[in-house]
Amino acid sequence: QVQLVESGGGLVQAGGSLRLSCVVSGRRFSSTNVGWFRQAPGKEREFVVAIVWTGSTTDYANSVKGRFTISRDNAKNTVYLQMNSLKPEDTAVYYCAAGGWGSRETEYDYWGQGTQVTVSS
């Protein structure tokens, strides 16, 4: 069974930084694409960024380009999301997903439980 566990969320002031982690188990991680999505209160879940299994290709939502950076460490079965210059509108539950590719939720087979990110103004 595939499990994804996110961590690293928290409360930060606007302009600050956080780094989220997603550990993937139960699947050959080195051949698994991983994406991050987020869901703000009262809104639909939206795509943030994805990375292919080699790490050579990434895809960012326009709203986070230049501020967020995705990376992966295949030796640790972990994908990281470095979030800089955070804004109050980045407040959401952040989910990692695996087993697919692209910006649509339906493309991914496996999901984590989410981690809360709150950015205060």
N, CA, C and O atoms as a Tinker XYZ file with bonds, in Angstrom:
   484  protein
     1  N      0.841000   -1.196000    0.000000    73     2
     2  CA     0.000000    0.000000    0.000000    64     1     3
     3  C      0.877000    1.247000    0.000000    63     2     4     5
     4  O      1.856000    1.339000    0.740000    81     3
     5  N      0.510000    2.185000   -0.830000    73     3     6
     6  CA     1.280000    3.415000   -0.951000    64     5     7
     7  C      0.820000    4.405000    0.109000    63     6     8     9
     8  O     -0.377000    4.621000    0.301000    81     7
     9  N      1.781000    4.995000    0.784000    73     7    10
    10  CA     1.468000    6.023000    1.769000    64     9    11
    11  C      2.284000    7.272000    1.498000    63    10    12    13
    12  O      3.462000    7.200000    1.147000    81    11
    13  N      1.643000    8.413000    1.666000    73    11    14
    14  CA     2.305000    9.698000    1.537000    64    13    15
    15  C      2.072000   10.464000    2.835000    63    14    16    17
    16  O      0.937000   10.587000    3.294000    81    15
    17  N      3.129000   10.969000    3.413000    73    15    18
    18  CA     3.023000   11.698000    4.665000    64    17    19
    19  C      3.688000   13.052000    4.516000    63    18    20    21
    20  O      4.895000   13.152000    4.293000    81    19
    21  N      2.871000   14.104000    4.646000    73    19    22
    22  CA     3.389000   15.459000    4.563000    64    21    23
    23  C      3.756000   15.974000    5.952000    63    22    24    25
    24  O      3.206000   15.539000    6.963000    81    23
    25  N      4.679000   16.890000    5.972000    73    23    26
    26  CA     5.050000   17.570000    7.211000    64    25    27
    27  C      5.655000   18.917000    6.863000    63    26    28    29
    28  O      5.965000   19.201000    5.706000    81    27
    29  N      5.820000   19.750000    7.902000    73    27    30
    30  CA     6.478000   21.029000    7.705000    64    29    31
    31  C      5.564000   22.234000    7.683000    63    30    32    33
    32  O      6.035000   23.369000    7.623000    81    31
    33  N      4.274000   22.005000    7.732000    73    31    34
    34  CA     3.352000   23.126000    7.751000    64    33    35
    35  C      3.431000   23.895000    9.062000    63    34    36    37
    36  O      4.069000   23.457000   10.019000    81    35
    37  N      2.775000   25.044000    9.089000    73    35    38
    38  CA     2.766000   25.849000   10.297000    64    37    39
    39  C      2.274000   27.247000   10.034000    63    38    40    41
    40  O      1.703000   27.544000    8.985000    81    39
    41  N      2.508000   28.101000   11.012000    73    39    42
    42  CA     2.094000   29.508000   10.948000    64    41    43
    43  C      3.330000   30.362000   10.681000    63    42    44    45
    44  O      4.350000   30.226000   11.357000    81    43
    45  N      3.228000   31.227000    9.707000    73    43    46
    46  CA     4.353000   32.094000    9.350000    64    45    47
    47  C      3.812000   33.459000    8.947000    63    46    48    49
    48  O      2.684000   33.574000    8.467000    81    47
    49  N      4.617000   34.477000    9.143000    73    47    50
    50  CA     4.210000   35.814000    8.732000    64    49    51
    51  C      4.426000   35.993000    7.235000    63    50    52    53
    52  O      5.253000   35.319000    6.621000    81    51
    53  N      3.669000   36.907000    6.673000    73    51    54
    54  CA     3.831000   37.227000    5.256000    64    53    55
    55  C      5.286000   37.608000    4.977000    63    54    56    57
    56  O      5.910000   38.348000    5.738000    81    55
    57  N      5.802000   37.087000    3.873000    73    55    58
    58  CA     7.195000   37.304000    3.522000    64    57    59
    59  C      8.138000   36.233000    4.029000    63    58    60    61
    60  O      9.305000   36.184000    3.641000    81    59
    61  N      7.631000   35.384000    4.888000    73    59    62
    62  CA     8.445000   34.326000    5.465000    64    61    63
    63  C      8.526000   33.101000    4.581000    63    62    64    65
    64  O      8.042000   33.091000    3.449000    81    63
    65  N      9.151000   32.065000    5.124000    73    63    66
    66  CA     9.390000   30.838000    4.359000    64    65    67
    67  C      9.007000   29.608000    5.183000    63    66    68    69
    68  O      9.024000   29.623000    6.414000    81    67
    69  N      8.668000   28.562000    4.467000    73    67    70
    70  CA     8.444000   27.243000    5.045000    64    69    71
    71  C      8.939000   26.214000    4.043000    63    70    72    73
    72  O      8.969000   26.461000    2.837000    81    71
    73  N      9.329000   25.050000    4.567000    73    71    74
    74  CA     9.659000   23.933000    3.694000    64    73    75
    75  C      8.799000   22.733000    4.074000    63    74    76    77
    76  O      8.848000   22.237000    5.199000    81    75
    77  N      8.019000   22.289000    3.112000    73    75    78
    78  CA     7.198000   21.103000    3.298000    64    77    79
    79  C      7.944000   19.876000    2.793000    63    78    80    81
    80  O      8.744000   19.946000    1.860000    81    79
    81  N      7.657000   18.753000    3.439000    73    79    82
    82  CA     8.230000   17.481000    3.018000    64    81    83
    83  C      7.112000   16.482000    2.766000    63    82    84    85
    84  O      6.058000   16.529000    3.401000    81    83
    85  N      7.359000   15.585000    1.836000    73    83    86
    86  CA     6.415000   14.507000    1.546000    64    85    87
    87  C      7.224000   13.218000    1.406000    63    86    88    89
    88  O      8.022000   13.064000    0.481000    81    87
    89  N      7.001000   12.305000    2.335000    73    87    90
    90  CA     7.682000   11.019000    2.295000    64    89    91
    91  C      6.741000    9.996000    1.673000    63    90    92    93
    92  O      5.596000    9.846000    2.100000    81    91
    93  N      7.237000    9.299000    0.665000    73    91    94
    94  CA     6.439000    8.306000   -0.052000    64    93    95
    95  C      6.960000    6.911000    0.272000    63    94    96    97
    96  O      8.158000    6.653000    0.162000    81    95
    97  N      6.071000    6.022000    0.665000    73    95    98
    98  CA     6.462000    4.652000    0.955000    64    97    99
    99  C      5.526000    3.688000    0.248000    63    98   100   101
   100  O      4.416000    4.047000   -0.144000    81    99
   101  N      5.999000    2.446000    0.091000    73    99   102
   102  CA     5.170000    1.416000   -0.497000    64   101   103
   103  C      5.164000    1.399000   -2.007000    63   102   104   105
   104  O      4.372000    0.685000   -2.621000    81   103
   105  N      6.036000    2.174000   -2.607000    73   103   106
   106  CA     6.103000    2.249000   -4.067000    64   105   107
   107  C      7.533000    2.603000   -4.425000    63   106   108   109
   108  O      8.252000    3.226000   -3.644000    81   107
   109  N      7.932000    2.193000   -5.624000    73   107   110
   110  CA     9.280000    2.537000   -6.051000    64   109   111
   111  C      9.356000    4.043000   -6.273000    63   110   112   113
   112  O      8.991000    4.536000   -7.340000    81   111
   113  N      9.818000    4.752000   -5.290000    73   111   114
   114  CA     9.786000    6.213000   -5.291000    64   113   115
   115  C     10.580000    6.794000   -6.443000    63   114   116   117
   116  O     10.183000    7.796000   -7.037000    81   115
   117  N     11.701000    6.167000   -6.757000    73   115   118
   118  CA    12.587000    6.740000   -7.777000    64   117   119
   119  C     11.950000    6.769000   -9.156000    63   118   120   121
   120  O     12.474000    7.431000  -10.053000    81   119
   121  N     10.838000    6.073000   -9.353000    73   119   122
   122  CA    10.153000    6.110000  -10.644000    64   121   123
   123  C      8.763000    6.726000  -10.527000    63   122   124   125
   124  O      7.912000    6.513000  -11.391000    81   123
   125  N      8.535000    7.480000   -9.474000    73   123   126
   126  CA     7.214000    8.053000   -9.197000    64   125   127
   127  C      7.225000    9.569000   -9.344000    63   126   128   129
   128  O      8.033000   10.259000   -8.723000    81   127
   129  N      6.328000   10.071000  -10.164000    73   127   130
   130  CA     6.121000   11.520000  -10.239000    64   129   131
   131  C      5.329000   11.966000   -9.005000    63   130   132   133
   132  O      4.503000   11.219000   -8.481000    81   131
   133  N      5.590000   13.169000   -8.562000    73   131   134
   134  CA     4.909000   13.680000   -7.368000    64   133   135
   135  C      4.436000   15.106000   -7.613000    63   134   136   137
   136  O      5.132000   15.906000   -8.238000    81   135
   137  N      3.265000   15.407000   -7.121000    73   135   138
   138  CA     2.735000   16.756000   -7.230000    64   137   139
   139  C      2.306000   17.296000   -5.886000    63   138   140   141
   140  O      2.078000   16.536000   -4.945000    81   139
   141  N      2.196000   18.599000   -5.799000    73   139   142
   142  CA     1.636000   19.286000   -4.629000    64   141   143
   143  C      0.386000   20.040000   -5.069000    63   142   144   145
   144  O      0.360000   20.695000   -6.112000    81   143
   145  N     -0.643000   19.927000   -4.243000    73   143   146
   146  CA    -1.871000   20.672000   -4.432000    64   145   147
   147  C     -2.174000   21.394000   -3.127000    63   146   148   149
   148  O     -1.569000   21.108000   -2.093000    81   147
   149  N     -3.107000   22.323000   -3.183000    73   147   150
   150  CA    -3.515000   22.994000   -1.951000    64   149   151
   151  C     -4.995000   23.326000   -2.016000    63   150   152   153
   152  O     -5.579000   23.475000   -3.089000    81   151
   153  N     -5.586000   23.436000   -0.824000    73   151   154
   154  CA    -6.998000   23.777000   -0.743000    64   153   155
   155  C     -7.202000   24.796000    0.359000    63   154   156   157
   156  O     -6.963000   24.527000    1.536000    81   155
   157  N     -7.647000   25.964000   -0.047000    73   155   158
   158  CA    -7.957000   27.032000    0.893000    64   157   159
   159  C     -9.398000   26.879000    1.367000    63   158   160   161
   160  O    -10.212000   26.250000    0.690000    81   159
   161  N     -9.717000   27.449000    2.524000    73   159   162
   162  CA   -11.092000   27.339000    3.035000    64   161   163
   163  C    -12.111000   27.867000    2.036000    63   162   164   165
   164  O    -11.973000   28.977000    1.520000    81   163
   165  N    -13.116000   27.076000    1.774000    73   163   166
   166  CA   -14.180000   27.493000    0.881000    64   165   167
   167  C    -13.842000   27.437000   -0.592000    63   166   168   169
   168  O    -14.638000   27.866000   -1.427000    81   167
   169  N    -12.672000   26.913000   -0.923000    73   167   170
   170  CA   -12.251000   26.855000   -2.326000    64   169   171
   171  C    -11.949000   25.424000   -2.741000    63   170   172   173
   172  O    -11.761000   24.544000   -1.902000    81   171
   173  N    -11.908000   25.214000   -4.030000    73   171   174
   174  CA   -11.554000   23.904000   -4.544000    64   173   175
   175  C    -10.041000   23.690000   -4.428000    63   174   176   177
   176  O     -9.256000   24.637000   -4.365000    81   175
   177  N     -9.675000   22.432000   -4.403000    73   175   178
   178  CA    -8.258000   22.107000   -4.369000    64   177   179
   179  C     -7.625000   22.503000   -5.708000    63   178   180   181
   180  O     -8.196000   22.274000   -6.774000    81   179
   181  N     -6.439000   23.098000   -5.623000    73   179   182
   182  CA    -5.783000   23.574000   -6.829000    64   181   183
   183  C     -4.354000   23.065000   -6.918000    63   182   184   185
   184  O     -3.712000   22.777000   -5.907000    81   183
   185  N     -3.880000   22.964000   -8.128000    73   183   186
   186  CA    -2.532000   22.509000   -8.420000    64   185   187
   187  C     -1.518000   23.567000   -8.006000    63   186   188   189
   188  O     -1.744000   24.766000   -8.169000    81   187
   189  N     -0.400000   23.099000   -7.468000    73   187   190
   190  CA     0.688000   24.007000   -7.097000    64   189   191
   191  C      1.927000   23.734000   -7.951000    63   190   192   193
   192  O      2.447000   24.636000   -8.608000    81   191
   193  N      2.391000   22.491000   -7.936000    73   191   194
   194  CA     3.624000   22.164000   -8.648000    64   193   195
   195  C      3.746000   20.647000   -8.743000    63   194   196   197
   196  O      3.176000   19.917000   -7.932000    81   195
   197  N      4.491000   20.183000   -9.738000    73   195   198
   198  CA     4.763000   18.750000   -9.876000    64   197   199
   199  C      6.194000   18.547000  -10.351000    63   198   200   201
   200  O      6.796000   19.434000  -10.956000    81   199
   201  N      6.727000   17.364000  -10.065000    73   199   202
   202  CA     8.085000   17.020000  -10.471000    64   201   203
   203  C      8.089000   15.591000  -10.977000    63   202   204   205
   204  O      7.484000   14.706000  -10.372000    81   203
   205  N      8.776000   15.371000  -12.095000    73   203   206
   206  CA     8.853000   14.019000  -12.627000    64   205   207
   207  C      9.842000   13.189000  -11.804000    63   206   208   209
   208  O     10.595000   13.720000  -10.988000    81   207
   209  N      9.818000   11.905000  -12.035000    73   207   210
   210  CA    10.602000   11.016000  -11.179000    64   209   211
   211  C     12.091000   11.257000  -11.299000    63   210   212   213
   212  O     12.826000   11.002000  -10.345000    81   211
   213  N     12.557000   11.736000  -12.428000    73   211   214
   214  CA    13.992000   11.994000  -12.575000    64   213   215
   215  C     14.392000   13.316000  -11.940000    63   214   216   217
   216  O     15.572000   13.558000  -11.688000    81   215
   217  N     13.417000   14.161000  -11.684000    73   215   218
   218  CA    13.716000   15.495000  -11.187000    64   217   219
   219  C     14.059000   16.494000  -12.272000    63   218   220   221
   220  O     14.308000   17.665000  -11.988000    81   219
   221  N     14.073000   16.033000  -13.518000    73   219   222
   222  CA    14.524000   16.877000  -14.624000    64   221   223
   223  C     13.460000   17.837000  -15.118000    63   222   224   225
   224  O     13.779000   18.831000  -15.772000    81   223
   225  N     12.216000   17.559000  -14.819000    73   223   226
   226  CA    11.114000   18.391000  -15.312000    64   225   227
   227  C     10.197000   18.759000  -14.161000    63   226   228   229
   228  O      9.825000   17.916000  -13.344000    81   227
   229  N      9.842000   20.030000  -14.114000    73   227   230
   230  CA     8.900000   20.521000  -13.115000    64   229   231
   231  C      7.840000   21.367000  -13.803000    63   230   232   233
   232  O      8.043000   21.861000  -14.912000    81   231
   233  N      6.730000   21.524000  -13.142000    73   231   234
   234  CA     5.629000   22.318000  -13.667000    64   233   235
   235  C      5.031000   23.098000  -12.509000    63   234   236   237
   236  O      4.565000   22.504000  -11.536000    81   235
   237  N      5.039000   24.422000  -12.603000    73   235   238
   238  CA     4.565000   25.278000  -11.522000    64   237   239
   239  C      3.292000   26.017000  -11.931000    63   238   240   241
   240  O      3.129000   26.416000  -13.084000    81   239
   241  N      2.415000   26.185000  -10.980000    73   239   242
   242  CA     1.288000   27.080000  -11.181000    64   241   243
   243  C      1.821000   28.517000  -11.250000    63   242   244   245
   244  O      2.800000   28.857000  -10.584000    81   243
   245  N      1.177000   29.341000  -12.050000    73   243   246
   246  CA     1.648000   30.722000  -12.219000    64   245   247
   247  C      1.689000   31.472000  -10.889000    63   246   248   249
   248  O      2.539000   32.337000  -10.680000    81   247
   249  N      0.773000   31.135000  -10.005000    73   247   250
   250  CA     0.658000   31.872000   -8.749000    64   249   251
   251  C      1.862000   31.663000   -7.821000    63   250   252   253
   252  O      2.065000   32.445000   -6.892000    81   251
   253  N      2.659000   30.618000   -8.063000    73   251   254
   254  CA     3.783000   30.339000   -7.164000    64   253   255
   255  C      5.135000   30.403000   -7.871000    63   254   256   257
   256  O      6.173000   30.258000   -7.226000    81   255
   257  N      5.138000   30.614000   -9.159000    73   255   258
   258  CA     6.402000   30.686000   -9.895000    64   257   259
   259  C      7.303000   31.778000   -9.329000    63   258   260   261
   260  O      6.864000   32.897000   -9.064000    81   259
   261  N      8.565000   31.426000   -9.153000    73   259   262
   262  CA     9.528000   32.379000   -8.630000    64   261   263
   263  C      9.565000   32.449000   -7.115000    63   262   264   265
   264  O     10.476000   33.052000   -6.546000    81   263
   265  N      8.580000   31.836000   -6.448000    73   263   266
   266  CA     8.545000   31.841000   -4.985000    64   265   267
   267  C      8.693000   30.439000   -4.395000    63   266   268   269
   268  O      9.314000   30.269000   -3.346000    81   267
   269  N      8.137000   29.456000   -5.049000    73   267   270
   270  CA     8.170000   28.079000   -4.569000    64   269   271
   271  C      9.145000   27.272000   -5.422000    63   270   272   273
   272  O      9.294000   27.506000   -6.621000    81   271
   273  N      9.803000   26.313000   -4.766000    73   271   274
   274  CA    10.719000   25.425000   -5.470000    64   273   275
   275  C     10.494000   23.993000   -5.015000    63   274   276   277
   276  O     10.505000   23.702000   -3.819000    81   275
   277  N     10.293000   23.104000   -5.973000    73   275   278
   278  CA    10.126000   21.689000   -5.663000    64   277   279
   279  C     11.436000   20.973000   -5.941000    63   278   280   281
   280  O     12.152000   21.300000   -6.888000    81   279
   281  N     11.735000   19.999000   -5.107000    73   279   282
   282  CA    12.921000   19.180000   -5.313000    64   281   283
   283  C     12.645000   17.796000   -4.732000    63   282   284   285
   284  O     11.652000   17.586000   -4.035000    81   283
   285  N     13.531000   16.870000   -5.026000    73   283   286
   286  CA    13.330000   15.524000   -4.511000    64   285   287
   287  C     14.663000   14.889000   -4.180000    63   286   288   289
   288  O     15.690000   15.180000   -4.792000    81   287
   289  N     14.613000   14.013000   -3.192000    73   287   290
   290  CA    15.775000   13.228000   -2.793000    64   289   291
   291  C     15.351000   11.772000   -2.865000    63   290   292   293
   292  O     14.703000   11.260000   -1.953000    81   291
   293  N     15.714000   11.118000   -3.938000    73   291   294
   294  CA    15.258000    9.742000   -4.143000    64   293   295
   295  C     15.862000    8.776000   -3.116000    63   294   296   297
   296  O     15.285000    7.725000   -2.838000    81   295
   297  N     16.996000    9.124000   -2.569000    73   295   298
   298  CA    17.604000    8.278000   -1.545000    64   297   299
   299  C     16.791000    8.290000   -0.246000    63   298   300   301
   300  O     16.853000    7.355000    0.551000    81   299
   301  N     16.031000    9.366000   -0.055000    73   299   302
   302  CA    15.222000    9.497000    1.160000    64   301   303
   303  C     13.729000    9.345000    0.885000    63   302   304   305
   304  O     12.909000    9.534000    1.783000    81   303
   305  N     13.373000    9.002000   -0.363000    73   303   306
   306  CA    11.962000    8.863000   -0.737000    64   305   307
   307  C     11.155000   10.109000   -0.385000    63   306   308   309
   308  O     10.006000   10.015000    0.048000    81   307
   309  N     11.761000   11.262000   -0.572000    73   307   310
   310  CA    11.151000   12.500000   -0.100000    64   309   311
   311  C     11.142000   13.561000   -1.190000    63   310   312   313
   312  O     12.109000   13.734000   -1.932000    81   311
   313  N     10.026000   14.260000   -1.262000    73   311   314
   314  CA     9.905000   15.447000   -2.107000    64   313   315
   315  C      9.747000   16.649000   -1.190000    63   314   316   317
   316  O      9.040000   16.592000   -0.184000    81   315
   317  N     10.411000   17.729000   -1.548000    73   315   318
   318  CA    10.370000   18.943000   -0.750000    64   317   319
   319  C      9.691000   20.070000   -1.525000    63   318   320   321
   320  O      9.781000   20.147000   -2.751000    81   319
   321  N      9.019000   20.930000   -0.792000    73   319   322
   322  CA     8.454000   22.139000   -1.381000    64   321   323
   323  C      8.938000   23.318000   -0.545000    63   322   324   325
   324  O      8.451000   23.565000    0.558000    81   323
   325  N      9.907000   24.034000   -1.100000    73   323   326
   326  CA    10.422000   25.232000   -0.444000    64   325   327
   327  C      9.551000   26.409000   -0.844000    63   326   328   329
   328  O      9.417000   26.721000   -2.027000    81   327
   329  N      8.964000   27.056000    0.140000    73   327   330
   330  CA     8.051000   28.155000   -0.121000    64   329   331
   331  C      8.630000   29.436000    0.482000    63   330   332   333
   332  O      8.776000   29.553000    1.698000    81   331
   333  N      8.951000   30.376000   -0.377000    73   331   334
   334  CA     9.519000   31.664000    0.044000    64   333   335
   335  C      8.542000   32.788000   -0.290000    63   334   336   337
   336  O      7.606000   32.608000   -1.069000    81   335
   337  N      8.773000   33.919000    0.301000    73   335   338
   338  CA     7.945000   35.108000    0.050000    64   337   339
   339  C      6.463000   34.770000    0.181000    63   338   340   341
   340  O      5.654000   35.118000   -0.679000    81   339
   341  N      6.133000   34.107000    1.239000    73   339   342
   342  CA     4.749000   33.656000    1.415000    64   341   343
   343  C      3.791000   34.822000    1.568000    63   342   344   345
   344  O      4.123000   35.864000    2.133000    81   343
   345  N      2.592000   34.611000    1.046000    73   343   346
   346  CA     1.535000   35.614000    1.078000    64   345   347
   347  C      0.336000   35.047000    1.831000    63   346   348   349
   348  O      0.189000   33.827000    1.918000    81   347
   349  N     -0.516000   35.899000    2.372000    73   347   350
   350  CA    -1.721000   35.393000    3.048000    64   349   351
   351  C     -2.561000   34.499000    2.140000    63   350   352   353
   352  O     -3.204000   33.566000    2.622000    81   351
   353  N     -2.566000   34.762000    0.861000    73   351   354
   354  CA    -3.343000   33.941000   -0.066000    64   353   355
   355  C     -2.742000   32.564000   -0.302000    63   354   356   357
   356  O     -3.349000   31.734000   -0.980000    81   355
   357  N     -1.567000   32.309000    0.244000    73   355   358
   358  CA    -0.991000   30.964000    0.198000    64   357   359
   359  C     -1.535000   30.077000    1.320000    63   358   360   361
   360  O     -1.251000   28.880000    1.358000    81   359
   361  N     -2.306000   30.654000    2.219000    73   359   362
   362  CA    -2.889000   29.886000    3.313000    64   361   363
   363  C     -3.802000   28.796000    2.773000    63   362   364   365
   364  O     -4.734000   29.068000    2.016000    81   363
   365  N     -3.524000   27.560000    3.170000    73   363   366
   366  CA    -4.280000   26.411000    2.667000    64   365   367
   367  C     -3.766000   25.148000    3.336000    63   366   368   369
   368  O     -2.744000   25.156000    4.023000    81   367
   369  N     -4.496000   24.066000    3.120000    73   367   370
   370  CA    -3.975000   22.738000    3.423000    64   369   371
   371  C     -3.242000   22.264000    2.181000    63   370   372   373
   372  O     -3.798000   22.265000    1.082000    81   371
   373  N     -2.002000   21.864000    2.358000    73   371   374
   374  CA    -1.171000   21.419000    1.237000    64   373   375
   375  C     -1.110000   19.894000    1.232000    63   374   376   377
   376  O     -0.848000   19.255000    2.250000    81   375
   377  N     -1.363000   19.338000    0.049000    73   375   378
   378  CA    -1.381000   17.891000   -0.122000    64   377   379
   379  C     -0.328000   17.484000   -1.135000    63   378   380   381
   380  O     -0.135000   18.164000   -2.142000    81   379
   381  N      0.354000   16.379000   -0.874000    73   379   382
   382  CA     1.171000   15.815000   -1.938000    64   381   383
   383  C      0.440000   14.622000   -2.534000    63   382   384   385
   384  O     -0.352000   13.954000   -1.868000    81   383
   385  N      0.724000   14.376000   -3.786000    73   383   386
   386  CA     0.063000   13.321000   -4.539000    64   385   387
   387  C      1.086000   12.610000   -5.407000    63   386   388   389
   388  O      2.075000   13.207000   -5.831000    81   387
   389  N      0.847000   11.345000   -5.667000    73   387   390
   390  CA     1.815000   10.557000   -6.434000    64   389   391
   391  C      1.114000    9.656000   -7.432000    63   390   392   393
   392  O     -0.087000    9.402000   -7.343000    81   391
   393  N      1.901000    9.183000   -8.385000    73   391   394
   394  CA     1.382000    8.212000   -9.337000    64   393   395
   395  C      0.775000    8.807000  -10.575000    63   394   396   397
   396  O      0.127000    8.100000  -11.347000    81   395
   397  N      0.968000   10.105000  -10.788000    73   395   398
   398  CA     0.414000   10.720000  -11.979000    64   397   399
   399  C      1.292000   11.851000  -12.445000    63   398   400   401
   400  O      2.451000   11.974000  -12.049000    81   399
   401  N      0.719000   12.674000  -13.292000    73   399   402
   402  CA     1.441000   13.856000  -13.782000    64   401   403
   403  C      0.425000   14.865000  -14.274000    63   402   404   405
   404  O     -0.626000   14.504000  -14.803000    81   403
   405  N      0.751000   16.126000  -14.094000    73   403   406
   406  CA    -0.116000   17.179000  -14.597000    64   405   407
   407  C     -0.772000   17.955000  -13.482000    63   406   408   409
   408  O     -0.457000   17.772000  -12.306000    81   407
   409  N     -1.692000   18.828000  -13.865000    73   407   410
   410  CA    -2.311000   19.757000  -12.932000    64   409   411
   411  C     -3.713000   19.342000  -12.480000    63   410   412   413
   412  O     -4.356000   20.058000  -11.713000    81   411
   413  N     -4.175000   18.214000  -12.944000    73   411   414
   414  CA    -5.509000   17.775000  -12.545000    64   413   415
   415  C     -5.437000   16.722000  -11.447000    63   414   416   417
   416  O     -4.619000   15.804000  -11.497000    81   415
   417  N     -6.305000   16.872000  -10.458000    73   415   418
   418  CA    -6.330000   15.921000   -9.340000    64   417   419
   419  C     -6.537000   14.497000   -9.812000    63   418   420   421
   420  O     -5.948000   13.559000   -9.275000    81   419
   421  N     -7.369000   14.346000  -10.810000    73   419   422
   422  CA    -7.732000   13.006000  -11.270000    64   421   423
   423  C     -6.565000   12.252000  -11.887000    63   422   424   425
   424  O     -6.649000   11.044000  -12.107000    81   423
   425  N     -5.483000   12.956000  -12.163000    73   423   426
   426  CA    -4.307000   12.304000  -12.750000    64   425   427
   427  C     -3.512000   11.513000  -11.712000    63   426   428   429
   428  O     -2.671000   10.692000  -12.078000    81   427
   429  N     -3.762000   11.745000  -10.445000    73   427   430
   430  CA    -2.948000   11.151000   -9.385000    64   429   431
   431  C     -3.707000   10.054000   -8.653000    63   430   432   433
   432  O     -4.909000   10.156000   -8.406000    81   431
   433  N     -2.970000    9.004000   -8.317000    73   431   434
   434  CA    -3.587000    7.837000   -7.688000    64   433   435
   435  C     -3.538000    7.865000   -6.170000    63   434   436   437
   436  O     -4.414000    7.309000   -5.509000    81   435
   437  N     -2.529000    8.504000   -5.620000    73   435   438
   438  CA    -2.300000    8.434000   -4.184000    64   437   439
   439  C     -2.155000    9.830000   -3.590000    63   438   440   441
   440  O     -1.576000   10.729000   -4.200000    81   439
   441  N     -2.700000    9.987000   -2.375000    73   439   442
   442  CA    -2.720000   11.296000   -1.725000    64   441   443
   443  C     -2.301000   11.176000   -0.267000    63   442   444   445
   444  O     -2.538000   10.161000    0.388000    81   443
   445  N     -1.674000   12.236000    0.220000    73   443   446
   446  CA    -1.382000   12.343000    1.637000    64   445   447
   447  C     -2.551000   12.966000    2.378000    63   446   448   449
   448  O     -3.578000   13.303000    1.787000    81   447
   449  N     -2.373000   13.112000    3.687000    73   447   450
   450  CA    -3.462000   13.624000    4.522000    64   449   451
   451  C     -3.479000   15.140000    4.592000    63   450   452   453
   452  O     -4.459000   15.732000    5.045000    81   451
   453  N     -2.408000   15.769000    4.148000    73   451   454
   454  CA    -2.354000   17.221000    4.112000    64   453   455
   455  C     -1.650000   17.825000    5.310000    63   454   456   457
   456  O     -1.605000   17.237000    6.391000    81   455
   457  N     -1.106000   19.003000    5.100000    73   455   458
   458  CA    -0.483000   19.763000    6.180000    64   457   459
   459  C     -0.907000   21.222000    6.052000    63   458   460   461
   460  O     -0.913000   21.782000    4.955000    81   459
   461  N     -1.258000   21.827000    7.173000    73   459   462
   462  CA    -1.809000   23.187000    7.159000    64   461   463
   463  C     -0.694000   24.216000    7.092000    63   462   464   465
   464  O      0.279000   24.158000    7.844000    81   463
   465  N     -0.858000   25.154000    6.181000    73   463   466
   466  CA     0.034000   26.318000    6.088000    64   465   467
   467  C     -0.820000   27.552000    6.293000    63   466   468   469
   468  O     -1.810000   27.752000    5.588000    81   467
   469  N     -0.444000   28.377000    7.251000    73   467   470
   470  CA    -1.169000   29.604000    7.532000    64   469   471
   471  C     -0.202000   30.770000    7.479000    63   470   472   473
   472  O      0.810000   30.788000    8.179000    81   471
   473  N     -0.525000   31.740000    6.642000    73   471   474
   474  CA     0.328000   32.922000    6.473000    64   473   475
   475  C     -0.435000   34.123000    7.008000    63   474   476   477
   476  O     -1.503000   34.465000    6.501000    81   475
   477  N      0.108000   34.752000    8.018000    73   475   478
   478  CA    -0.544000   35.918000    8.614000    64   477   479
   479  C     -0.042000   37.200000    7.970000    63   478   480   481
   480  O      1.108000   37.293000    7.540000    81   479
   481  N     -0.918000   38.175000    7.915000    73   479   482
   482  CA    -0.560000   39.461000    7.280000    64   481   483
   483  C      0.017000   40.421000    8.290000    63   482   484
   484  O      0.373000   41.546000    7.939000    81   483
